[in-house]
Coordinates of C-alpha atoms in Angstrom, one line a residue:
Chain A
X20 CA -21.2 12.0 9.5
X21 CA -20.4 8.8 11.4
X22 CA -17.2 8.6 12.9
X23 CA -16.5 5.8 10.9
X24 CA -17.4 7.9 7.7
X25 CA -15.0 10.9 9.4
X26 CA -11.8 8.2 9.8
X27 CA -12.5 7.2 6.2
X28 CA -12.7 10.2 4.7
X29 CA -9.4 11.5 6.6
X30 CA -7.7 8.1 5.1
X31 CA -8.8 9.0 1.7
X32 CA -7.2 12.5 1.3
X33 CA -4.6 12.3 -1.5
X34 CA -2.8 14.9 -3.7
X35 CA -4.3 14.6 -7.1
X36 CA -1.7 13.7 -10.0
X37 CA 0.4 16.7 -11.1
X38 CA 0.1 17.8 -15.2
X39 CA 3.6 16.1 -15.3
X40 CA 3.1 13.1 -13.8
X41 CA -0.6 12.8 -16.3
X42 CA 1.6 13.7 -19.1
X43 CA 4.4 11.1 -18.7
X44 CA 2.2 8.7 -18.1
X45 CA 0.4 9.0 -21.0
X46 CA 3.3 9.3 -23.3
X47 CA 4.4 5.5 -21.9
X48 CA 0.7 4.4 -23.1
X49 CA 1.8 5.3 -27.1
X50 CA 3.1 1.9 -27.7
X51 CA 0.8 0.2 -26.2
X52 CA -1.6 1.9 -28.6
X53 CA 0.4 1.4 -31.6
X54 CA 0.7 -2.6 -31.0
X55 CA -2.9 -2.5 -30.3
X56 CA -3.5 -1.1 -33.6
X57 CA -1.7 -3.9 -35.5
X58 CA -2.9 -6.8 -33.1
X59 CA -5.8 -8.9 -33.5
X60 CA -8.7 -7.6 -31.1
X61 CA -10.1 -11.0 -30.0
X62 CA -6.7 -12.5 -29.5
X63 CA -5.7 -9.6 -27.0
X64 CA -3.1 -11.4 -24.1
X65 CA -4.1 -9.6 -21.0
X66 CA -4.3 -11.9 -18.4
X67 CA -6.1 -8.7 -16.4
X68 CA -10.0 -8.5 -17.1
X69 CA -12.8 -7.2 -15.4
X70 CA -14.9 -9.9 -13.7
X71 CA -17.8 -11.0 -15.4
X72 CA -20.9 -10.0 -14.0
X73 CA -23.4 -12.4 -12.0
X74 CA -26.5 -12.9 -13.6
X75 CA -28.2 -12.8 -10.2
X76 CA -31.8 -13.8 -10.3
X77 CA -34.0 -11.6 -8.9
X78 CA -36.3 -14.6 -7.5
X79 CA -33.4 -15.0 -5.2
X80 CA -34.1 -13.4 -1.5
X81 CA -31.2 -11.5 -0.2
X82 CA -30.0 -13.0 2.0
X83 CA -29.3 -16.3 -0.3
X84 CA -27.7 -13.8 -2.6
X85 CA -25.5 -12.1 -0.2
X86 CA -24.4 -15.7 0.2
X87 CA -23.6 -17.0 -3.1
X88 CA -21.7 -13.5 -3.6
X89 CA -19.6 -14.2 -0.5
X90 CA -19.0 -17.4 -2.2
X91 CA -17.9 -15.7 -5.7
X92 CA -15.0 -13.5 -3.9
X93 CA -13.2 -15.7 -1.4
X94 CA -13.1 -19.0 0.2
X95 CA -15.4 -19.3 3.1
X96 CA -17.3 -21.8 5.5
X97 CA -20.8 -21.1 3.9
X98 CA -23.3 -21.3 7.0
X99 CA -26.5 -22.6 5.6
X100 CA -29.1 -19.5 5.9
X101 CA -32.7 -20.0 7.2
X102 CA -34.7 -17.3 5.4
X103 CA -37.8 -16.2 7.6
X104 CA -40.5 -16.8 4.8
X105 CA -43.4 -17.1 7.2
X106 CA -45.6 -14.1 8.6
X107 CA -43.5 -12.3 10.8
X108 CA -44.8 -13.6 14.0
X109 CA -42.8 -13.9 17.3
X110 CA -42.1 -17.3 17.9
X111 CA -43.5 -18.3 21.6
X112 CA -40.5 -20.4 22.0
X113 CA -38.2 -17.9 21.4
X114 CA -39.7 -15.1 23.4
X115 CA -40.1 -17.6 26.3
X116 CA -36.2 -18.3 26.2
X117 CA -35.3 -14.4 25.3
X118 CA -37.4 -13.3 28.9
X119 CA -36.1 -16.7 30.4
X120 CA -32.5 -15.2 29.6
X121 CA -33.3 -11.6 30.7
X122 CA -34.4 -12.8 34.5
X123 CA -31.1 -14.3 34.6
X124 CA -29.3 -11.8 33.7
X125 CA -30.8 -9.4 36.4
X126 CA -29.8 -11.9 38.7
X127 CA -26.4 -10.8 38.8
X128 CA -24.4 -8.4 40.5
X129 CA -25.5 -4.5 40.4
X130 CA -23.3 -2.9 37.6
X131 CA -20.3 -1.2 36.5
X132 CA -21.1 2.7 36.3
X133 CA -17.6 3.3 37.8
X134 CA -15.6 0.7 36.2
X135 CA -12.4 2.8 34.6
X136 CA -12.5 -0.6 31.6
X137 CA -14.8 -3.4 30.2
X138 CA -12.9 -6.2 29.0
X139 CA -13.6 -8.8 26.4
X140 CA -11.8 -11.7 25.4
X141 CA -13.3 -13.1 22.2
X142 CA -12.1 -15.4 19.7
X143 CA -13.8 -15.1 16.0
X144 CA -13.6 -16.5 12.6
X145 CA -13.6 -14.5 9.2
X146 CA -12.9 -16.0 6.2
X147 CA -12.4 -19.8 7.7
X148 CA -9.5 -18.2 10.0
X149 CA -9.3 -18.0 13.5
X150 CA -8.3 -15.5 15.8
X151 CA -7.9 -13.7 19.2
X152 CA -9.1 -10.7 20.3
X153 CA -9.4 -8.5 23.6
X154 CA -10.5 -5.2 23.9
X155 CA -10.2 -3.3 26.9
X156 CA -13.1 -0.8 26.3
X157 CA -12.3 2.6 27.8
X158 CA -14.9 4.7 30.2
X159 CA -13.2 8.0 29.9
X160 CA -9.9 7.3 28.3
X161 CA -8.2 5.4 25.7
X162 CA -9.4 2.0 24.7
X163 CA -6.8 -0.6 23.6
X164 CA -7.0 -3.5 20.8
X165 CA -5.4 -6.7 21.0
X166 CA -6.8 -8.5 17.8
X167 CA -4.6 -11.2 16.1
X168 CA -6.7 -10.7 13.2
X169 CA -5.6 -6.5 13.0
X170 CA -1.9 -6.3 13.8
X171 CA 0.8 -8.0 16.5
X172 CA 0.9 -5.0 18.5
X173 CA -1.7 -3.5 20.9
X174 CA -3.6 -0.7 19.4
X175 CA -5.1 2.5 21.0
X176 CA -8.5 3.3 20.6
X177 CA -10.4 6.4 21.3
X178 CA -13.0 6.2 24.8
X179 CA -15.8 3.2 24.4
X180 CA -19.1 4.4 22.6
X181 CA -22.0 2.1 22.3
X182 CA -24.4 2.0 19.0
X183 CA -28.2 3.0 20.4
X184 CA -30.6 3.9 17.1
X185 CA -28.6 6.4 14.6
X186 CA -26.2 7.8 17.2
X187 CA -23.9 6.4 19.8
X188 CA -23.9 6.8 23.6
X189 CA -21.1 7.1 25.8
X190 CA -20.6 5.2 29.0
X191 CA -22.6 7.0 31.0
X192 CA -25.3 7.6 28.5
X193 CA -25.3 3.6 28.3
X194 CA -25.8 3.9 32.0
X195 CA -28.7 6.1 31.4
X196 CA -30.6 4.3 29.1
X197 CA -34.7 3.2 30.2
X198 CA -35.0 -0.3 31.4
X199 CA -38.5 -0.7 30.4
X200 CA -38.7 -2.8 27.3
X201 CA -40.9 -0.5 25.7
X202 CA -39.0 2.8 25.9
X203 CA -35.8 1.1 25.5
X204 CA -37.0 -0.3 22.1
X205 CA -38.2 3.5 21.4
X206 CA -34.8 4.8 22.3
X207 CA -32.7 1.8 20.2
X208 CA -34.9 2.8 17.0
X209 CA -34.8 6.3 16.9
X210 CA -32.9 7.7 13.9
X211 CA -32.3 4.0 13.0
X212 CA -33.3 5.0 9.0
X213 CA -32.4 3.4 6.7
X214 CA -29.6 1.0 8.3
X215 CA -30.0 -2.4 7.8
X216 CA -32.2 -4.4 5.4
X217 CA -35.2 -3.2 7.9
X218 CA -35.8 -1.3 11.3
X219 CA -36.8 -4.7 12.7
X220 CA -33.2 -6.4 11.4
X221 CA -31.7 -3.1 13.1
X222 CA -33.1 -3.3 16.8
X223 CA -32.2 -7.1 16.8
X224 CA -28.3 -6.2 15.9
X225 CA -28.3 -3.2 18.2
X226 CA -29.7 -6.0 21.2
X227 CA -26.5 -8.2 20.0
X228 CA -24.1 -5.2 19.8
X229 CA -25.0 -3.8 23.5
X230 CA -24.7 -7.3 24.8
X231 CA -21.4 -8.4 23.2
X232 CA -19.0 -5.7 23.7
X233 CA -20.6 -3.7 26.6
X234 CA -20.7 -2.8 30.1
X235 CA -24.3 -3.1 29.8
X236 CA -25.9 -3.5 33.4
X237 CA -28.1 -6.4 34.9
X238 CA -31.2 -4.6 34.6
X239 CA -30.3 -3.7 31.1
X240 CA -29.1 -6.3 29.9
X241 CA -33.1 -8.1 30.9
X242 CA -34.1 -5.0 28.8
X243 CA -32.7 -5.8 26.0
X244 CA -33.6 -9.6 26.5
X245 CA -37.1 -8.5 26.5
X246 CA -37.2 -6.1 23.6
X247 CA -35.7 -9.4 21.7
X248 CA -38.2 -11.2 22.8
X249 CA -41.0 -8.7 20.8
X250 CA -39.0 -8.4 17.7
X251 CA -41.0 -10.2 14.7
X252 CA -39.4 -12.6 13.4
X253 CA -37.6 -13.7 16.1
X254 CA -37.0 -18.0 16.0
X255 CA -35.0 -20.4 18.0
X256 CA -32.8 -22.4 16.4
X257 CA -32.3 -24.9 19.1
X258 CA -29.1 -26.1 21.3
X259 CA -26.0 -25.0 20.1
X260 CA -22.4 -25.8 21.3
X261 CA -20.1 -23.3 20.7
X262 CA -16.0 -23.4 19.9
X263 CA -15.2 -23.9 23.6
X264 CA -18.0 -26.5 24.2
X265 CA -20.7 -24.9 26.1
X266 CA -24.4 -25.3 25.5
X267 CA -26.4 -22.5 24.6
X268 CA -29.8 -21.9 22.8
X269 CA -29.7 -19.9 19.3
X270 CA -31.8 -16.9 18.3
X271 CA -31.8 -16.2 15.1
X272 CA -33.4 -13.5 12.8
X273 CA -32.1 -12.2 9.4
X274 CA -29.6 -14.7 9.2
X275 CA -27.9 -13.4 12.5
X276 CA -27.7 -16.0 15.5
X277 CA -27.2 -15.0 19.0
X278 CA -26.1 -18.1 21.1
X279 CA -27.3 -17.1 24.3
X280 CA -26.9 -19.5 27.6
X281 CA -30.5 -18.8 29.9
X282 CA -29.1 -20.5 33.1
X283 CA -27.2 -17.0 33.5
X284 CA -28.4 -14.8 30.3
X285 CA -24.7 -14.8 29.4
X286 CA -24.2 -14.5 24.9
X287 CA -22.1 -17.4 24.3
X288 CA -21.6 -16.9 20.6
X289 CA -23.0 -14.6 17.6
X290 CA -22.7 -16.1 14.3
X291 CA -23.6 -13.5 11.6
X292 CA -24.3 -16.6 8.7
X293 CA -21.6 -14.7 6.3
X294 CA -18.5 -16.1 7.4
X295 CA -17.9 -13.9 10.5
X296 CA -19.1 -15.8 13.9
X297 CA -17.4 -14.9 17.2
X298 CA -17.6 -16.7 20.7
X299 CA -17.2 -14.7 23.4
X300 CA -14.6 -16.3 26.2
X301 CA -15.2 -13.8 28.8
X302 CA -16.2 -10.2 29.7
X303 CA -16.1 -8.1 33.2
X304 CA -14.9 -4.9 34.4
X305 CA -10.9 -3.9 35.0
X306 CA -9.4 -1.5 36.5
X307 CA -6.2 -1.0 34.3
X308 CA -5.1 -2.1 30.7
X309 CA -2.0 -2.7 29.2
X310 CA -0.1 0.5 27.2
X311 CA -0.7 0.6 23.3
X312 CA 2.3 -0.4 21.3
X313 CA 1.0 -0.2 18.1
X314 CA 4.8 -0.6 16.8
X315 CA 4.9 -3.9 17.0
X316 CA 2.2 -4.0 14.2
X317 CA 2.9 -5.1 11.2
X318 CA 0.7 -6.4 8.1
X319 CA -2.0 -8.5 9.8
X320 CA -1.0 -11.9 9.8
X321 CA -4.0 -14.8 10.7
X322 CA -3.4 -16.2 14.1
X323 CA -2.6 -20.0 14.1
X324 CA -5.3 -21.7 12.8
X325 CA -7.0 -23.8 15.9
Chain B
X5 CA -19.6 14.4 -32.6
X6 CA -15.6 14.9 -31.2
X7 CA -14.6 12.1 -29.3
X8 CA -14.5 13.9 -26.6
X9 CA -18.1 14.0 -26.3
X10 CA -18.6 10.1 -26.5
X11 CA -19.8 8.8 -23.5
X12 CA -17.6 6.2 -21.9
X13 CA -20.3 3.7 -23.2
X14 CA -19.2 4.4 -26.4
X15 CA -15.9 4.6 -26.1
X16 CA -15.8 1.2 -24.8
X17 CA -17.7 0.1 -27.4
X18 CA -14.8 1.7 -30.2
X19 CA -12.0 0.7 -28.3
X20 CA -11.6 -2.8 -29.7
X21 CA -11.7 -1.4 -33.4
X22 CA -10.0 2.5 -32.4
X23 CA -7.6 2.1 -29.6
X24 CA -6.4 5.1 -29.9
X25 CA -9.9 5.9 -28.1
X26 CA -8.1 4.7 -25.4
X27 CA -5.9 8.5 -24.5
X28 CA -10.0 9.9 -24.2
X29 CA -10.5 7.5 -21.6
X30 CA -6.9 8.1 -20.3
X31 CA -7.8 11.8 -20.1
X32 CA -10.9 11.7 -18.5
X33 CA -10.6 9.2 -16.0
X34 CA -6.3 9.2 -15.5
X35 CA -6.8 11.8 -12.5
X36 CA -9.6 9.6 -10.5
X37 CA -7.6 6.1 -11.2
X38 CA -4.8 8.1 -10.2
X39 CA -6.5 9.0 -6.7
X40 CA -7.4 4.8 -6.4
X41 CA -3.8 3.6 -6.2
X42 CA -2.3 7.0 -4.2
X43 CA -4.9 5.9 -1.6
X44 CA -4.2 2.2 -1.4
X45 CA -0.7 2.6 -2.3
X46 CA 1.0 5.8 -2.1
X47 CA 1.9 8.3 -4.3
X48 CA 4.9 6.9 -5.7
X49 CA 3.4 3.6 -6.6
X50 CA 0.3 5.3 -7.8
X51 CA 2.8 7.5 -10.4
X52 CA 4.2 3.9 -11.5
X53 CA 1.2 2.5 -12.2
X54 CA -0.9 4.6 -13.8
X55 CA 0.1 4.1 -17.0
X56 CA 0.2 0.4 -16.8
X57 CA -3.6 0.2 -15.6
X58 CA -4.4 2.0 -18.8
X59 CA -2.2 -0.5 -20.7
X60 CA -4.2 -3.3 -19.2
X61 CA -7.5 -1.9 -20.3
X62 CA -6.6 -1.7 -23.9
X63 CA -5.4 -5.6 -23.6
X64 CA -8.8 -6.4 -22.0
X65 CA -11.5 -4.2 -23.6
X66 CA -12.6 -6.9 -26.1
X67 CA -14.6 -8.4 -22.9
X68 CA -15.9 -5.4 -21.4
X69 CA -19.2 -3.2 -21.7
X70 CA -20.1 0.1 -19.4
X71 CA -21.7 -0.5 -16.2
X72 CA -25.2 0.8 -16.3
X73 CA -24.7 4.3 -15.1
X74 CA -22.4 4.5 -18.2
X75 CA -19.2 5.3 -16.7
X76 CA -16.3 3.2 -17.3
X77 CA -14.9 3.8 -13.9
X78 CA -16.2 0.8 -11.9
X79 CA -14.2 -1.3 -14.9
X80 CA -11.0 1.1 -14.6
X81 CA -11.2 0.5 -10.6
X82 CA -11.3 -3.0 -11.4
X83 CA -8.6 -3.3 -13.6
X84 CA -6.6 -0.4 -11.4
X85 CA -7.1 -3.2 -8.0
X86 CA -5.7 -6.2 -10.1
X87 CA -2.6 -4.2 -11.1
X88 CA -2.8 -3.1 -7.7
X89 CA -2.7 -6.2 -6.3
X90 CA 0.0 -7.6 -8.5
X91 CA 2.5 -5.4 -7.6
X92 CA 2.1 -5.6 -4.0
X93 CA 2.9 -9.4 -4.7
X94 CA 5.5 -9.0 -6.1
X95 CA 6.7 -6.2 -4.0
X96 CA 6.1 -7.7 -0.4
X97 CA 6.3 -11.6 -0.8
X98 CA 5.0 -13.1 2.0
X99 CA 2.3 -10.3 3.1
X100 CA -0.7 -12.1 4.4
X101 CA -3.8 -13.0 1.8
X102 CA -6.3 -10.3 3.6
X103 CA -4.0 -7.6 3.1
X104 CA -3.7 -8.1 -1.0
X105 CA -4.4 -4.6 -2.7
X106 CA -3.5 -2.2 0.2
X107 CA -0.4 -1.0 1.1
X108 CA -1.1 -0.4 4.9
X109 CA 2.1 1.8 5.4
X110 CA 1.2 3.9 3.1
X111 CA -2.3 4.1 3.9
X112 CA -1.5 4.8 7.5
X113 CA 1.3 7.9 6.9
X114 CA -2.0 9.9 5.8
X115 CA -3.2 9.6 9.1
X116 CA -1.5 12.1 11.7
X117 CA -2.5 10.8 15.2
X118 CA -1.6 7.1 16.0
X119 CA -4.8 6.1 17.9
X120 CA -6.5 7.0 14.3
X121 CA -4.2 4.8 12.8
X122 CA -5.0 2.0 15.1
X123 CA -8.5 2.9 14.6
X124 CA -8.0 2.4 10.9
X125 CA -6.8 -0.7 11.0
X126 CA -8.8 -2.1 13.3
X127 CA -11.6 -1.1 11.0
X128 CA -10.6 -2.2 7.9
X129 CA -9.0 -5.3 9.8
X130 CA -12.7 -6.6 10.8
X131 CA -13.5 -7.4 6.8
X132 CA -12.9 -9.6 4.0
X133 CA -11.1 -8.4 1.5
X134 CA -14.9 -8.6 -0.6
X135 CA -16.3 -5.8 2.0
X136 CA -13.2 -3.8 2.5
X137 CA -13.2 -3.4 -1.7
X138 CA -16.8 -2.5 -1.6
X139 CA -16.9 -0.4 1.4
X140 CA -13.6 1.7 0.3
X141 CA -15.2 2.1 -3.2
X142 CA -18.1 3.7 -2.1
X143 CA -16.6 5.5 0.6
X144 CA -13.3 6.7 -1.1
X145 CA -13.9 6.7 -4.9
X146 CA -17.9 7.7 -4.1
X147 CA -19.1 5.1 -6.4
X148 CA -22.3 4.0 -6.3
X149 CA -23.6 1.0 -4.6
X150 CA -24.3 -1.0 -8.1
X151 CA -21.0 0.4 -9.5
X152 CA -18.6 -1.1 -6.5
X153 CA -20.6 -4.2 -6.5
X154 CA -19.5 -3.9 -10.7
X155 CA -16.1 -4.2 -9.6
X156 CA -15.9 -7.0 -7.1
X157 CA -18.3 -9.2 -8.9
X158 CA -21.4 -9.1 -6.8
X159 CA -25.3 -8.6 -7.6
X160 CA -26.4 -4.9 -6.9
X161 CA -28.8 -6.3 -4.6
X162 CA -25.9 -8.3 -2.3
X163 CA -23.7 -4.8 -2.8
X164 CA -26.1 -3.0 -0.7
X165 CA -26.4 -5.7 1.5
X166 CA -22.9 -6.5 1.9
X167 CA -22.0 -2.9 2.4
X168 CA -24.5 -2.0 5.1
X169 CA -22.9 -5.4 7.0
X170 CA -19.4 -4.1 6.1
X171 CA -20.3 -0.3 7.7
X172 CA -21.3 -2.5 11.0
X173 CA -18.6 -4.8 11.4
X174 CA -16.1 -1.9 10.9
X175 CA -18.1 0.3 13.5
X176 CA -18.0 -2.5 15.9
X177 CA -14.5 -3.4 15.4
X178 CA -14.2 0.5 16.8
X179 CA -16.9 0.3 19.1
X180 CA -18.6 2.5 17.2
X181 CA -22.8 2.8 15.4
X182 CA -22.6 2.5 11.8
X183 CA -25.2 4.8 11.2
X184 CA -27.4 4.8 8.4
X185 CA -26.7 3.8 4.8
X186 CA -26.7 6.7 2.6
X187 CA -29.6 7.1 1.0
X188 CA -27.8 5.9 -2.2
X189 CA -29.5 5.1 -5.7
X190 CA -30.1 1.3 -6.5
X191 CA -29.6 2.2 -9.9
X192 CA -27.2 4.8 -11.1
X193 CA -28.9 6.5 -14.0
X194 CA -25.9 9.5 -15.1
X195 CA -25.2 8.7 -18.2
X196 CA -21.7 8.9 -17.2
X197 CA -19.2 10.8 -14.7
X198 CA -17.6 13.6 -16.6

């Protein structure tokens, strides 16, 4: 079990309803039943009805149905979707810029192995909102949550862990992961089953998911450029400017786009073609965070729009 | 055959002409709808409720058939999360859109530890009302993929879709892997959940 699967399940322990409780309410349904009786059965006023069922066609690819379902349940900014109907090639463009972006990368300064925090200041949209977010991603203690879009407080987290395949790595273990493109591909796909619409769709998240929100090294971060840059499917989308006006190239694959900038390897943006798309402001090691006071949380309220 | 051994199929198919059929559904089901609003909405709200969920199905059963796998859960969860969302309305004017259908206080007393409370929100935070639906259905009421998507209004095919994106967003809102998809069925095929 996940830890996300372990916090759900813990939320969703409840009493179950008490012989007197099923009782009364079930008494309070009589009337209801008796006017039902003497109504007319078409003309019934409930203004509460199930939704009516899509008659999806099953020509449609997923991802354009994903999309039109999105569209059903709420109002969104709809991202037009390139479906990859082509073999399943790598793009020589793309895996040029991925390897262009990794050598960049390893340009820069040695790592973080000792780094108490990695923090990330990120604004994102969900559902045509906007909002701020900075995590301060914990080595060994508790990270903290400042996300416009979850509460008005600062939230405590448990210690950073960082998806790799079916399991998750800690820090150090992040730390400890190959550099060659080949093993670390091997090591992001094992136990991957079953997640995602296909292993290939998988390693390409897990690449976004260690770059966006990790302390991932130099030398790993090239890594994970190049094991991009051999995923099939793999196509540029050309020059991008993100929400705070900087220039980047997209990769995209499975309706995911990494915005990625190859004068320093830094992702500028992710944009997951559903709605949710994030640019990423900044990100660096700290030595200290600020104290979780979750009190101040209330419902989640949208940040200003911007 | 009793009534008792209909299947919810037909059941739903009576209820229009009998709905007195109505208290079998009530009786089979009352206890699981009864878990859906205790975990959105507390115990106490869940007590009020009940009955008026039930209520509601008997006003709209002239427009309703059983979901595939038979059960006439994924249309009592859908009916349960409009009533739901109704009396939250009216109950906390004002609350923001995303939060319609979950009473986070209540939600959050289950939970002991504050960082797991904070982990919870942050979680269920990271989605749209559509994946937090589907991804609490599955996870909490253990429906199937193509029930949940039933009950929001989605193909089955963009349910398992959706729901695998859901799992990841929420783990990465927690810096956390999603893991795997259960190997769930694409197709339910019980003939119903008694």
């Amino acid at each position: 079990m996940t830890p996300l699967d372990d916090l759900l399940s813990a939320a969703g322990r409840v009493g179950e309803i008490t012989p007197g409780q099923l009782r009364h309410a079930r008494a309070s349904l009589n009337p209801a039943i008796a006017m039902a009786g003497t109504a007319d059965p078409a003309g019934g006023a409930g203004t509460v009805a199930a939704r009516p069922r899509p008659t999806g066609s099953g020509l449609r690819r997923k991802f354009a149905l994903g999309g039109i379902a999105v569209a059903a349940c709420a109002a969104l900014v709809i991202v037009p979707v390139l479906v990859d109907a082509g073999g399943p090639g790598v793009e020589a463009s793309a895996a040029t810029l991925l390897h262009a972006a990794g050598n960049a990368a390893a340009r820069q300064q040695g790592g973080w192995p000792d780094a108490a925090y990695w923090d990330v200041v990120s604004v994102y949209q969900r559902d045509g909102k906007t909002y701020h977010r900075e995590i301060w991603v914990s080595h060994h203690g508790q990270s903290v949550l400042r996300d416009t879009g979850v509460s008005g407080g600062v939230l405590p987290l448990g210690p950073g862990v960082f998806p790799a395949g079916g399991t998750s790595l800690t820090w150090d273990q992040l730390y400890a992961l190959p550099t060659d493109p080949a093993q670390l591909s091997a090591a992001l796909q094992a136990d991957v089953k079953g997640a995602g619409p296909d292993p290939q769709s998988e390693l390409f998240t897990i690449v976004g998911d260690l770059l966006r929100e990790s302390p991932a090294p130099p030398a790993l971060r090239k890594a994970l450029y190049d094991v991009a840059a051999g995923i099939p499917g793999v196509h540029l989308t050309g020059k991008v400017t993100d929400t705070l006006g900087r220039t980047g190239t997209g990769v995209e694959r499975g309706g995911e786009t990494l915005v990625i900038d190859p004068a320093d390897g830094a992702l500028l943006a992710d944009n997951e073609g559903d709605g949710w798309s994030a640019t990423f402001v900044s990100q660096g090691p700290a030595d200290s965070a600020p104290a979780a006071s979750p009190s101040q949380s209330t419902a989640a309220a949208p940040a200003a729009a911007s | 055959m009793t009534d008792h051994e209909r299947s919810d199929r037909l059941l739903l198919a009576g209820l229009p002409e009998q709905p007195a059929l109505i208290g079998v559904l009530y009786e089979r089901h009352a206890p699981a709808v009864f878990r859906f609003l205790s975990r959105r909405a507390g115990p106490a709200a869940a007590e009020d409720l009940l009955s008026e969920v039930f209520v509601a199905a008997l006003q709209a059963c002239g427009r309703v058939v059983a979901h595939d796998s038979g059960s006439a859960l994924p249309w009592l969860y859908g009916i349960a999360g409009n009533v739901l969302r109704h009396h939250l309305r009216d109950a906390r004017a004002g609350v923001a859109a995303h939060d319609a259908g979950m009473d986070w206080d209540a939600v959050e007393a289950r939970l002991d530890a504050q960082a797991r409370r904070g982990e919870l929100r942050a979680a269920l935070s990271a989605l749209s009302p559509a994946e937090r639906d589907l991804l609490l259905l599955v996870a909490w009421e253990e429906l199937t993929p193509a029930e949940a998507a039933r009950v929001v209004g989605i193909s089955q095919v963009a349910a398992r879709s959706r729901l695998h994106r859901a799992r990841m967003r929420a783990a990465r809102a927690l810096q956390q892997p999603a893991g795997p998809l259960p190997d769930y069925p694409l197709v339910a095929n019980q003939e119903n959940l008694t």
